[in-house]
PDB file of C-alpha atoms in Angstrom:
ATOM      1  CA  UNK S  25     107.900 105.843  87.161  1.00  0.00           C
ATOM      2  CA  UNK S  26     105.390 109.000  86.552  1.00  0.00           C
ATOM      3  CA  UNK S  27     104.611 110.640  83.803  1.00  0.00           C
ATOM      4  CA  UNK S  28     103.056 114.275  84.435  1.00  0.00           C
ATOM      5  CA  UNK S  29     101.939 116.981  82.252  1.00  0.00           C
ATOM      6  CA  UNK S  30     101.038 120.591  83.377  1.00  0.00           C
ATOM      7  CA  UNK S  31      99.977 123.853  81.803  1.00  0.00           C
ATOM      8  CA  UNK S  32      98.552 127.031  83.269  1.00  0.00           C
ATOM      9  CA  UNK S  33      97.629 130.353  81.350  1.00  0.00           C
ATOM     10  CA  UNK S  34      95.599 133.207  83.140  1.00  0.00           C
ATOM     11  CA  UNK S  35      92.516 133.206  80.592  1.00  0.00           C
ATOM     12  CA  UNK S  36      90.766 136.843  80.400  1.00  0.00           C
ATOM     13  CA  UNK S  37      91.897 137.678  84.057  1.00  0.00           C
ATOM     14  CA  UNK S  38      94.112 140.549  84.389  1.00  0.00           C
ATOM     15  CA  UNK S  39      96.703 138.127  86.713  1.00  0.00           C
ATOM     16  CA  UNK S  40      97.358 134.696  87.483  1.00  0.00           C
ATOM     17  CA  UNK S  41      95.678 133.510  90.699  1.00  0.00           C
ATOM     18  CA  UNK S  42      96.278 129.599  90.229  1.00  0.00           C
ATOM     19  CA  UNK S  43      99.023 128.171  91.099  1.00  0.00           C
ATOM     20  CA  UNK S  44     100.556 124.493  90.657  1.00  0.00           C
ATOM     21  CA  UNK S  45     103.127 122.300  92.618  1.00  0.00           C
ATOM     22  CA  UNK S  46     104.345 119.306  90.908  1.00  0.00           C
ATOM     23  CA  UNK S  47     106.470 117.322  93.113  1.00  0.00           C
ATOM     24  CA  UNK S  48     108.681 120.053  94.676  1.00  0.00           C
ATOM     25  CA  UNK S  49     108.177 122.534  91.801  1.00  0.00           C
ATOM     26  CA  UNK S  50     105.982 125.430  92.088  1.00  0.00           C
ATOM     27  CA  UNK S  51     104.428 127.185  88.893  1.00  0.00           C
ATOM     28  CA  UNK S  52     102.988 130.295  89.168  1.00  0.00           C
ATOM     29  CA  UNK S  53     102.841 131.459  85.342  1.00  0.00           C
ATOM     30  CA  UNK S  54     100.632 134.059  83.493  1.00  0.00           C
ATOM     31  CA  UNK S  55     100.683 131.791  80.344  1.00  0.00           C
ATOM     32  CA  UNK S  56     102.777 128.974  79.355  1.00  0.00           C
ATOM     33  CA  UNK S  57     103.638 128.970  76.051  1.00  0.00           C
ATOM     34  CA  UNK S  58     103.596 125.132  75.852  1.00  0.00           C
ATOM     35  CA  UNK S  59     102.461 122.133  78.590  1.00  0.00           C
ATOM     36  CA  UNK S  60     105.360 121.035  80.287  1.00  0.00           C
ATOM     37  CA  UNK S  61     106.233 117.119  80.154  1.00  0.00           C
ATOM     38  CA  UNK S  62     108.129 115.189  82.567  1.00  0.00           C
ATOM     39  CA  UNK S  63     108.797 111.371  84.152  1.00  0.00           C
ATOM     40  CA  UNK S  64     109.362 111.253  87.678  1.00  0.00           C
ATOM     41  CA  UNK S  65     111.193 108.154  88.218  1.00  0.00           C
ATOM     42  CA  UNK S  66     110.532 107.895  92.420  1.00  0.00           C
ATOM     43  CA  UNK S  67     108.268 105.927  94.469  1.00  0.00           C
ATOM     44  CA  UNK S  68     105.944 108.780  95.338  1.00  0.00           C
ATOM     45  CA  UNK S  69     104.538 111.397  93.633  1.00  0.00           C
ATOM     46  CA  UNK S  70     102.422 114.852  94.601  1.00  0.00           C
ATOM     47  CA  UNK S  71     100.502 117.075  92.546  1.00  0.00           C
ATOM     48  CA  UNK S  72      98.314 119.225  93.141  1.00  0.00           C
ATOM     49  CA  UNK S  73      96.238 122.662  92.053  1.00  0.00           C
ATOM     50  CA  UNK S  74      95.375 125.435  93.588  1.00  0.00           C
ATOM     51  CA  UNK S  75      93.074 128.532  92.729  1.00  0.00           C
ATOM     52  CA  UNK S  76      93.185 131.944  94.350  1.00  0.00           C
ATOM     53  CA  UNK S  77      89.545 133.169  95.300  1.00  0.00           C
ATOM     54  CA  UNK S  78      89.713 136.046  92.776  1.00  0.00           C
ATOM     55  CA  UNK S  79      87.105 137.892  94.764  1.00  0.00           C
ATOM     56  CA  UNK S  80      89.084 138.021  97.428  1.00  0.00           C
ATOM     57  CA  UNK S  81      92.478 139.710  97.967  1.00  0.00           C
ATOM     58  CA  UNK S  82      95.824 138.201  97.174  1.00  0.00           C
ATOM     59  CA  UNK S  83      94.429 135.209  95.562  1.00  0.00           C
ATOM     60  CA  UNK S  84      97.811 134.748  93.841  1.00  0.00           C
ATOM     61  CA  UNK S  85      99.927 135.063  96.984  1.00  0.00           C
ATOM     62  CA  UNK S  86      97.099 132.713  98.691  1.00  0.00           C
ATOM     63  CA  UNK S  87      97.771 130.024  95.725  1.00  0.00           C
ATOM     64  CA  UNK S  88     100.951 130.142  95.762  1.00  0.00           C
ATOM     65  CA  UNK S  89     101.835 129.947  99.541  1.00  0.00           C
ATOM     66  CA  UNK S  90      99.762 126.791  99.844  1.00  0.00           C
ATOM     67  CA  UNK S  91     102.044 125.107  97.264  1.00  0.00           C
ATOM     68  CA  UNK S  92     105.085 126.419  98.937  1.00  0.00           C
ATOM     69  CA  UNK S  93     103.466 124.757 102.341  1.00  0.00           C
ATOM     70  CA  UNK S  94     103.287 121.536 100.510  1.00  0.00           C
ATOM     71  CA  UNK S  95     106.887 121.757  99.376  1.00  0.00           C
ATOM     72  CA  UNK S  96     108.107 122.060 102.690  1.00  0.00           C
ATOM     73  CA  UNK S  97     105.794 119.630 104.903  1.00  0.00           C
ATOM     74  CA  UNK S  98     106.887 116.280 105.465  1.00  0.00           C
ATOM     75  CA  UNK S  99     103.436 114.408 104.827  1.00  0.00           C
ATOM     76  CA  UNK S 100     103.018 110.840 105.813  1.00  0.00           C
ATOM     77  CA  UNK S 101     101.441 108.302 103.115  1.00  0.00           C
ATOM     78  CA  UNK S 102      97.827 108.441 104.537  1.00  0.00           C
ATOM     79  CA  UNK S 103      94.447 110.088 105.116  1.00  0.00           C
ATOM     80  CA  UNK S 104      95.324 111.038 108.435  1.00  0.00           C
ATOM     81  CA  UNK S 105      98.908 112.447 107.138  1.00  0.00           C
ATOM     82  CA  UNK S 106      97.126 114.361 104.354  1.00  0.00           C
ATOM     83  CA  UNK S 107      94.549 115.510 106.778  1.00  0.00           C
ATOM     84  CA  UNK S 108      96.930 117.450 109.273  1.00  0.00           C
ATOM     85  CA  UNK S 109      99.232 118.718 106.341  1.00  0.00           C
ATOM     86  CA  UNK S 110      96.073 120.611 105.362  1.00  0.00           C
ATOM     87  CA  UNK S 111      95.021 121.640 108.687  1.00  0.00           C
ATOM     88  CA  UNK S 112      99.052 122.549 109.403  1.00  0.00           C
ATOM     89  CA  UNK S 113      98.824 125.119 105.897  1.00  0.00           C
ATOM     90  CA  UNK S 114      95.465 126.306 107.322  1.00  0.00           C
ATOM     91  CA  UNK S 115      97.201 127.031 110.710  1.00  0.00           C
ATOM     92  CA  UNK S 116     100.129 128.410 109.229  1.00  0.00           C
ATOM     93  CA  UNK S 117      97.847 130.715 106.569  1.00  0.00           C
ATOM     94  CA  UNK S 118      96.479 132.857 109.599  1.00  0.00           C
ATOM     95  CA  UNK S 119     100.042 133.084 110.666  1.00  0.00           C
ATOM     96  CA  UNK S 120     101.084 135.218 107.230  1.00  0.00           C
ATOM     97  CA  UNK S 121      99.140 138.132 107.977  1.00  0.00           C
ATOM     98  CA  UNK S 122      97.267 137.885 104.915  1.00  0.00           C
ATOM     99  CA  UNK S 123      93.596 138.794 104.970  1.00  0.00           C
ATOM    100  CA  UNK S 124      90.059 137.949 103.332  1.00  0.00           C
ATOM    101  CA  UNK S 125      91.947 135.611 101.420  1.00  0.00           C
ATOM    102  CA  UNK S 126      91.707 132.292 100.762  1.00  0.00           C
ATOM    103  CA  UNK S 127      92.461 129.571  98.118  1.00  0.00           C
ATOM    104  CA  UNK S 128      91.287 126.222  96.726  1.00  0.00           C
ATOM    105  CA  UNK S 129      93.503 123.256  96.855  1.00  0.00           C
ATOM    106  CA  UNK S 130      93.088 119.934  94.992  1.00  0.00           C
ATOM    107  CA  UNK S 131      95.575 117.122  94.142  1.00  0.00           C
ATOM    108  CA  UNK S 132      96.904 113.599  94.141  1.00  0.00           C
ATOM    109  CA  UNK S 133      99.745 111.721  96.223  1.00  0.00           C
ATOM    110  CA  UNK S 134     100.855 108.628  94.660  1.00  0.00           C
ATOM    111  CA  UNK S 135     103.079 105.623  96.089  1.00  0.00           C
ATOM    112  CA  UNK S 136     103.433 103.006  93.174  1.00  0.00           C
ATOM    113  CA  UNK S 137      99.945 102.691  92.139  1.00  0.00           C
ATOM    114  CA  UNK S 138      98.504 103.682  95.791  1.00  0.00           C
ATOM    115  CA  UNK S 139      96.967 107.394  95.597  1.00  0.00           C
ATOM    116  CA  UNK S 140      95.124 109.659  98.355  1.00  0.00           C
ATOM    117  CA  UNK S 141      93.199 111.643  96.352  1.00  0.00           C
ATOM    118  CA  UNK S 142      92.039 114.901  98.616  1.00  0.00           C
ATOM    119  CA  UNK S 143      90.602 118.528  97.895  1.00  0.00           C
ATOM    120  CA  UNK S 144      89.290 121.819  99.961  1.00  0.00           C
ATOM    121  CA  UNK S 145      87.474 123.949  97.578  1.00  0.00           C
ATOM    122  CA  UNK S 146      85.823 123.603  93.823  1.00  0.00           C
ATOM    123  CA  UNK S 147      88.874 122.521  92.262  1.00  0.00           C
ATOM    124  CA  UNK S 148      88.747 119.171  91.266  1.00  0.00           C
ATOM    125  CA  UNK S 149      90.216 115.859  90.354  1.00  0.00           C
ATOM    126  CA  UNK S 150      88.867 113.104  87.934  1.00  0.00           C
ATOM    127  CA  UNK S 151      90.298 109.802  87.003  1.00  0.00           C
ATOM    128  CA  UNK S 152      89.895 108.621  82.895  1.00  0.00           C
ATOM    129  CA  UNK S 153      89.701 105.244  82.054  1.00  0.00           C
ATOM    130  CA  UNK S 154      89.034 103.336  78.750  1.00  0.00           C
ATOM    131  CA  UNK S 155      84.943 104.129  79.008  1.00  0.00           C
ATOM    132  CA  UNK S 156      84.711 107.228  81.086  1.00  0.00           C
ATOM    133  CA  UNK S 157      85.455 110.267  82.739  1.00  0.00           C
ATOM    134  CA  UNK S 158      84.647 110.441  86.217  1.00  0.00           C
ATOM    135  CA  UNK S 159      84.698 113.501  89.285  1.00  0.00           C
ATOM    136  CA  UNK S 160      86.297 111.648  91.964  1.00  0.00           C
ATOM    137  CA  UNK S 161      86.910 114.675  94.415  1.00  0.00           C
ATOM    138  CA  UNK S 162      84.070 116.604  96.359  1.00  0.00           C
ATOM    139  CA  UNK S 163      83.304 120.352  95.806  1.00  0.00           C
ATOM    140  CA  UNK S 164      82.830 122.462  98.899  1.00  0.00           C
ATOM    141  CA  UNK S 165      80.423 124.632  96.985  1.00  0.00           C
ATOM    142  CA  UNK S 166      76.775 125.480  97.256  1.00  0.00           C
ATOM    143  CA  UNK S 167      75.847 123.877  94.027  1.00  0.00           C
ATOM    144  CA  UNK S 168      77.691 120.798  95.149  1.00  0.00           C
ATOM    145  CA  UNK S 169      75.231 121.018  98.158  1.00  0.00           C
ATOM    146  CA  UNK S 170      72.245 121.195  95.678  1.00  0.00           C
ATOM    147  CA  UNK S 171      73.755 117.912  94.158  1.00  0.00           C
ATOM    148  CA  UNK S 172      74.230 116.199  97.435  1.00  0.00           C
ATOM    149  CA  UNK S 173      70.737 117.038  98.553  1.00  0.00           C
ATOM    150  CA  UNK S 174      69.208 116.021  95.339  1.00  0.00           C
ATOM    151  CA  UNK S 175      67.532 119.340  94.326  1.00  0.00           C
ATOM    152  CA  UNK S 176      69.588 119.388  91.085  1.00  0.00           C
ATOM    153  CA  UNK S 177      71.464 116.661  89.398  1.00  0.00           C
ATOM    154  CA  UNK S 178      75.218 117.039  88.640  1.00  0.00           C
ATOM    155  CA  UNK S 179      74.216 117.945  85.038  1.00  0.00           C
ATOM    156  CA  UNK S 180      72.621 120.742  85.917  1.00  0.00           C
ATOM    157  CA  UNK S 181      74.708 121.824  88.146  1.00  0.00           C
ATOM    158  CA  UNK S 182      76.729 122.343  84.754  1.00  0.00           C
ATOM    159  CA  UNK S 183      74.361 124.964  84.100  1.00  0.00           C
ATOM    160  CA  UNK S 184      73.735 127.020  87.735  1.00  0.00           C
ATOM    161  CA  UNK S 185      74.189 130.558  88.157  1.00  0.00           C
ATOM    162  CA  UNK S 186      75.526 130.034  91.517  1.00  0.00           C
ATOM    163  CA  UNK S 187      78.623 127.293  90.942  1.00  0.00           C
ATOM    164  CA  UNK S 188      81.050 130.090  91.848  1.00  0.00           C
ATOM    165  CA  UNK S 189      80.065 130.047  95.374  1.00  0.00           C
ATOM    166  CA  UNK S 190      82.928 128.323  96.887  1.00  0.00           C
ATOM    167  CA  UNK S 191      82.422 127.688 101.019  1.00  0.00           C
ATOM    168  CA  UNK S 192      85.356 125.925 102.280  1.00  0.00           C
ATOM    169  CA  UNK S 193      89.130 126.388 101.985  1.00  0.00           C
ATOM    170  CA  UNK S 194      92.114 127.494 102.935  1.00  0.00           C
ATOM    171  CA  UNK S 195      92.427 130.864 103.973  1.00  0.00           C
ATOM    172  CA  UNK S 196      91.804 132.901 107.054  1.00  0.00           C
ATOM    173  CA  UNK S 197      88.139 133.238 106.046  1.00  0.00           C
ATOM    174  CA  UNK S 198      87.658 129.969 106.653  1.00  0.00           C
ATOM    175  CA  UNK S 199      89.502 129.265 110.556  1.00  0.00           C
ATOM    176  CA  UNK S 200      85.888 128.993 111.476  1.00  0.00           C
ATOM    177  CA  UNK S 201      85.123 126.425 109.691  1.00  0.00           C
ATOM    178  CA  UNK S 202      87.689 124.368 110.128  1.00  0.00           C
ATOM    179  CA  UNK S 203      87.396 125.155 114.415  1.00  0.00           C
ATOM    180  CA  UNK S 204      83.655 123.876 113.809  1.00  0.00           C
ATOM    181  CA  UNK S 205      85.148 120.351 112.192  1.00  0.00           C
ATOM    182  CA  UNK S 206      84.577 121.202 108.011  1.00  0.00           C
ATOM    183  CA  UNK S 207      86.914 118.897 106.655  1.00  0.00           C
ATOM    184  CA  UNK S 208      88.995 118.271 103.234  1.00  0.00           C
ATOM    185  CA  UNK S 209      87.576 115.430 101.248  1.00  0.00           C
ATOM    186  CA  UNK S 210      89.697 112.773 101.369  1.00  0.00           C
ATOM    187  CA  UNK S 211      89.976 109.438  99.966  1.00  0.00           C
ATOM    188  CA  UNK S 212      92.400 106.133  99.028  1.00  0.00           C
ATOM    189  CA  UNK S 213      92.177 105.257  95.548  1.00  0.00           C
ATOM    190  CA  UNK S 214      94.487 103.306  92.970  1.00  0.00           C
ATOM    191  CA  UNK S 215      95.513 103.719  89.152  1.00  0.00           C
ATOM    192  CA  UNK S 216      95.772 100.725  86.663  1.00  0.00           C
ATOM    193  CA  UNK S 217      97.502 100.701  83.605  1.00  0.00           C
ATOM    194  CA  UNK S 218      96.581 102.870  80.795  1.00  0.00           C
ATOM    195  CA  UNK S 219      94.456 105.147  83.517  1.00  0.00           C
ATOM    196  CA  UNK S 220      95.001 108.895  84.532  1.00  0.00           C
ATOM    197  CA  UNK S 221      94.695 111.085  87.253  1.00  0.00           C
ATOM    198  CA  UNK S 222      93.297 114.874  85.482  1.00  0.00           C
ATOM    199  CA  UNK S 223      93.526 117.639  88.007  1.00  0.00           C
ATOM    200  CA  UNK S 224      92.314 120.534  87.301  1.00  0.00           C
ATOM    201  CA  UNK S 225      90.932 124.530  88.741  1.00  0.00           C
ATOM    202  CA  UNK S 226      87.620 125.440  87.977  1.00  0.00           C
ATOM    203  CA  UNK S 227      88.350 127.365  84.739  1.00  0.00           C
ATOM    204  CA  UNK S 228      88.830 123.739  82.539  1.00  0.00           C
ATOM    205  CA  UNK S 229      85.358 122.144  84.435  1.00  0.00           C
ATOM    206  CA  UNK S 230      83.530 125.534  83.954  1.00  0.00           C
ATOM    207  CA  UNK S 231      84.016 125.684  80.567  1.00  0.00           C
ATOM    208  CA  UNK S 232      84.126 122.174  79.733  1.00  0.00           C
ATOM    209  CA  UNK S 233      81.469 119.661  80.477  1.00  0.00           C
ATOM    210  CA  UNK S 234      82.996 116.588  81.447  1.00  0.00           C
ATOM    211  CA  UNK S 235      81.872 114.674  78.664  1.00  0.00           C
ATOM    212  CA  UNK S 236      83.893 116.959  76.548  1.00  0.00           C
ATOM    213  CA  UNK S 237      86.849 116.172  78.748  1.00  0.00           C
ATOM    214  CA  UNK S 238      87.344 112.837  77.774  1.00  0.00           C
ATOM    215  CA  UNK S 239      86.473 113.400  74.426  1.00  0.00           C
ATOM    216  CA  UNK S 240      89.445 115.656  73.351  1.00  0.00           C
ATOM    217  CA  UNK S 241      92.187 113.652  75.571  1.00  0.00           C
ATOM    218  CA  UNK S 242      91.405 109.846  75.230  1.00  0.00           C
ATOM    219  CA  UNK S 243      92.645 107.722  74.806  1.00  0.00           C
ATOM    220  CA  UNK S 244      95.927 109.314  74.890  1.00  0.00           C
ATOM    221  CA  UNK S 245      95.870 112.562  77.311  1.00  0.00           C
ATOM    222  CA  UNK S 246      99.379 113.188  77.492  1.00  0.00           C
ATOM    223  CA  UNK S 247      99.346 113.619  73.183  1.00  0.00           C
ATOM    224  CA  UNK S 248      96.100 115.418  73.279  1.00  0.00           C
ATOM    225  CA  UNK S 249      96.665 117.777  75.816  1.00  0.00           C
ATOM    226  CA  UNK S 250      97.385 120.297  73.051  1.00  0.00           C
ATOM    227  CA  UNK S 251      94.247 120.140  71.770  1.00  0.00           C
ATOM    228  CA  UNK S 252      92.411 120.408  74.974  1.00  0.00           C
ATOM    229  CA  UNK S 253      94.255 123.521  75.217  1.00  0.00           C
ATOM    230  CA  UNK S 254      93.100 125.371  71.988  1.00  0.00           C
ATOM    231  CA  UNK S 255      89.150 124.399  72.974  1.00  0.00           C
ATOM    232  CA  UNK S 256      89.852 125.858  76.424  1.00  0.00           C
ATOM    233  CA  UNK S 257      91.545 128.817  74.555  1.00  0.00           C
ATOM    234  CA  UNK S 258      88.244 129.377  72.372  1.00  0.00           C
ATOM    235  CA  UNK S 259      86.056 129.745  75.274  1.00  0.00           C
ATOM    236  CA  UNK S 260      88.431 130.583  78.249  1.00  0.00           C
ATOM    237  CA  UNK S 261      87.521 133.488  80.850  1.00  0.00           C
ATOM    238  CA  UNK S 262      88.869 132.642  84.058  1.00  0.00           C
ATOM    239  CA  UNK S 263      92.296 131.297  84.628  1.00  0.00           C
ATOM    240  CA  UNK S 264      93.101 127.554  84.132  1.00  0.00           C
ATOM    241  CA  UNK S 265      95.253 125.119  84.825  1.00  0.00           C
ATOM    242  CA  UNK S 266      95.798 121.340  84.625  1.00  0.00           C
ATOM    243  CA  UNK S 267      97.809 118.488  85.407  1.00  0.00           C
ATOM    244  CA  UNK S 268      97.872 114.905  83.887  1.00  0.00           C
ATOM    245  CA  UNK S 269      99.280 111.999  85.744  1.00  0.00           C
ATOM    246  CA  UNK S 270      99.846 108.225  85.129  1.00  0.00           C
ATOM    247  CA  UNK S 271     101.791 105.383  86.284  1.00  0.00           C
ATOM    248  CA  UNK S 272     104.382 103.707  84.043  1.00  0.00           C
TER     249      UNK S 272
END
């Protein structure tokens, strides 16, 4: 059994561009009044985030037909399975007639305690344990390029002017791209007891330092969540959204 927690409020933005899909349901809300608590008693699980490029046009629509692309793919248990789900939504995305859009997608698929953690984008995921926090996925971003290259360190990457610039995901912006062989970041992974799987758009991990993140929701993230809220309502700007995950 999973238990999940979500919540998603539109920050200082005029409209929601993030959008959630938690295992066949699709959120798309300006503000929740409350997170939303559930256990999933199946095999397999998928979550995941997504986040509208609010520069762009129809970053909502963007969001939220990813999700709905996820809802209705059949997706094999594997990195190669996740791999051409993604590249299928990419594919189809052209097909929709949208354009100079484009959207982030991060999130986790879970068979008992087997996950495929994968992302396109700055939105991230992280996985708590007893003694840390830690940023399992891989920006596509040009500060995450400054990391890799070790011009600045992750910390002050916290900092940079520049960690808006998103260059990769899905959206007809990026067809070239993926034609040139960008790919997701993908990777196998696995939860143990009294571990979590935090998934999250860039408006918690902008705010929040990840330090800070662990602080207000261990040891128990699914009772803190609330107050992880009201510090992300203190400082919010963009819109946010998370999702909490465990194995029971």
């Amino acid at each position: 059994m999973y238990r999940v927690l979500y919540y998603t409020d539109k920050g200082l933005r005029n409209y929601q561009q993030d959008c959630l899909y938690i295992d066949g349901t699709i959120v798309q809300a300006e503000s929740m009044k409350n997170p939303s608590y559930s256990e999933i008693k199946k095999k397999e699980i998928l979550v995941a985030v997504c986040d509208g490029m609010g520069g762009l046009s129809d970053g909502d629509i963007a969001s939220r037909f990813v999700c709905k692309q996820l809802k209705d793919l059949s997706i094999p248990f594997s990195v190669e399975g996740i791999y051409r789900a993604l590249y299928t939504v990419q594919k189809e995305f052209t097909r929709t007639g949208i354009i100079n859009s484009g959207t982030t997608v991060a999130g986790v698929y879970m068979k008992e305690n087997k996950s495929i953690i994968f992302n396109v984008g700055d939105s991230r995921v992280y996985k708590l344990t007893e003694k840390k926090i830690t940023y399992i996925s891989h920006d596509h971003s040009y500060v995450q390029k400054l990391i890799d290259d070790g011009i600045i360190s992750y910390t002050e990457a916290f900092y940079s002017p520049y960690k808006h610039y998103v260059e990769f995901g899905i959206g007809d912006i990026f067809m070239e791209d993926w034609k040139k062989g960008v790919k997701p970041y993908i990777k196998n992974d696995y939860l143990e007891k009294d571990q979590f799987y935090f998934i999250c758009t860039d408006g918690v991990n902008d705010i929040l330092k990840d330090e800070e993140i662990f602080q207000i929701l261990y040891p128990d993230p699914f009772k803190n969540a609330e107050n992880l809220i009201k510090e992300l309502d203190k400082r919010k700007e963009d819109n946010y959204s998370f999702i909490i995950l465990d194995l029971t």
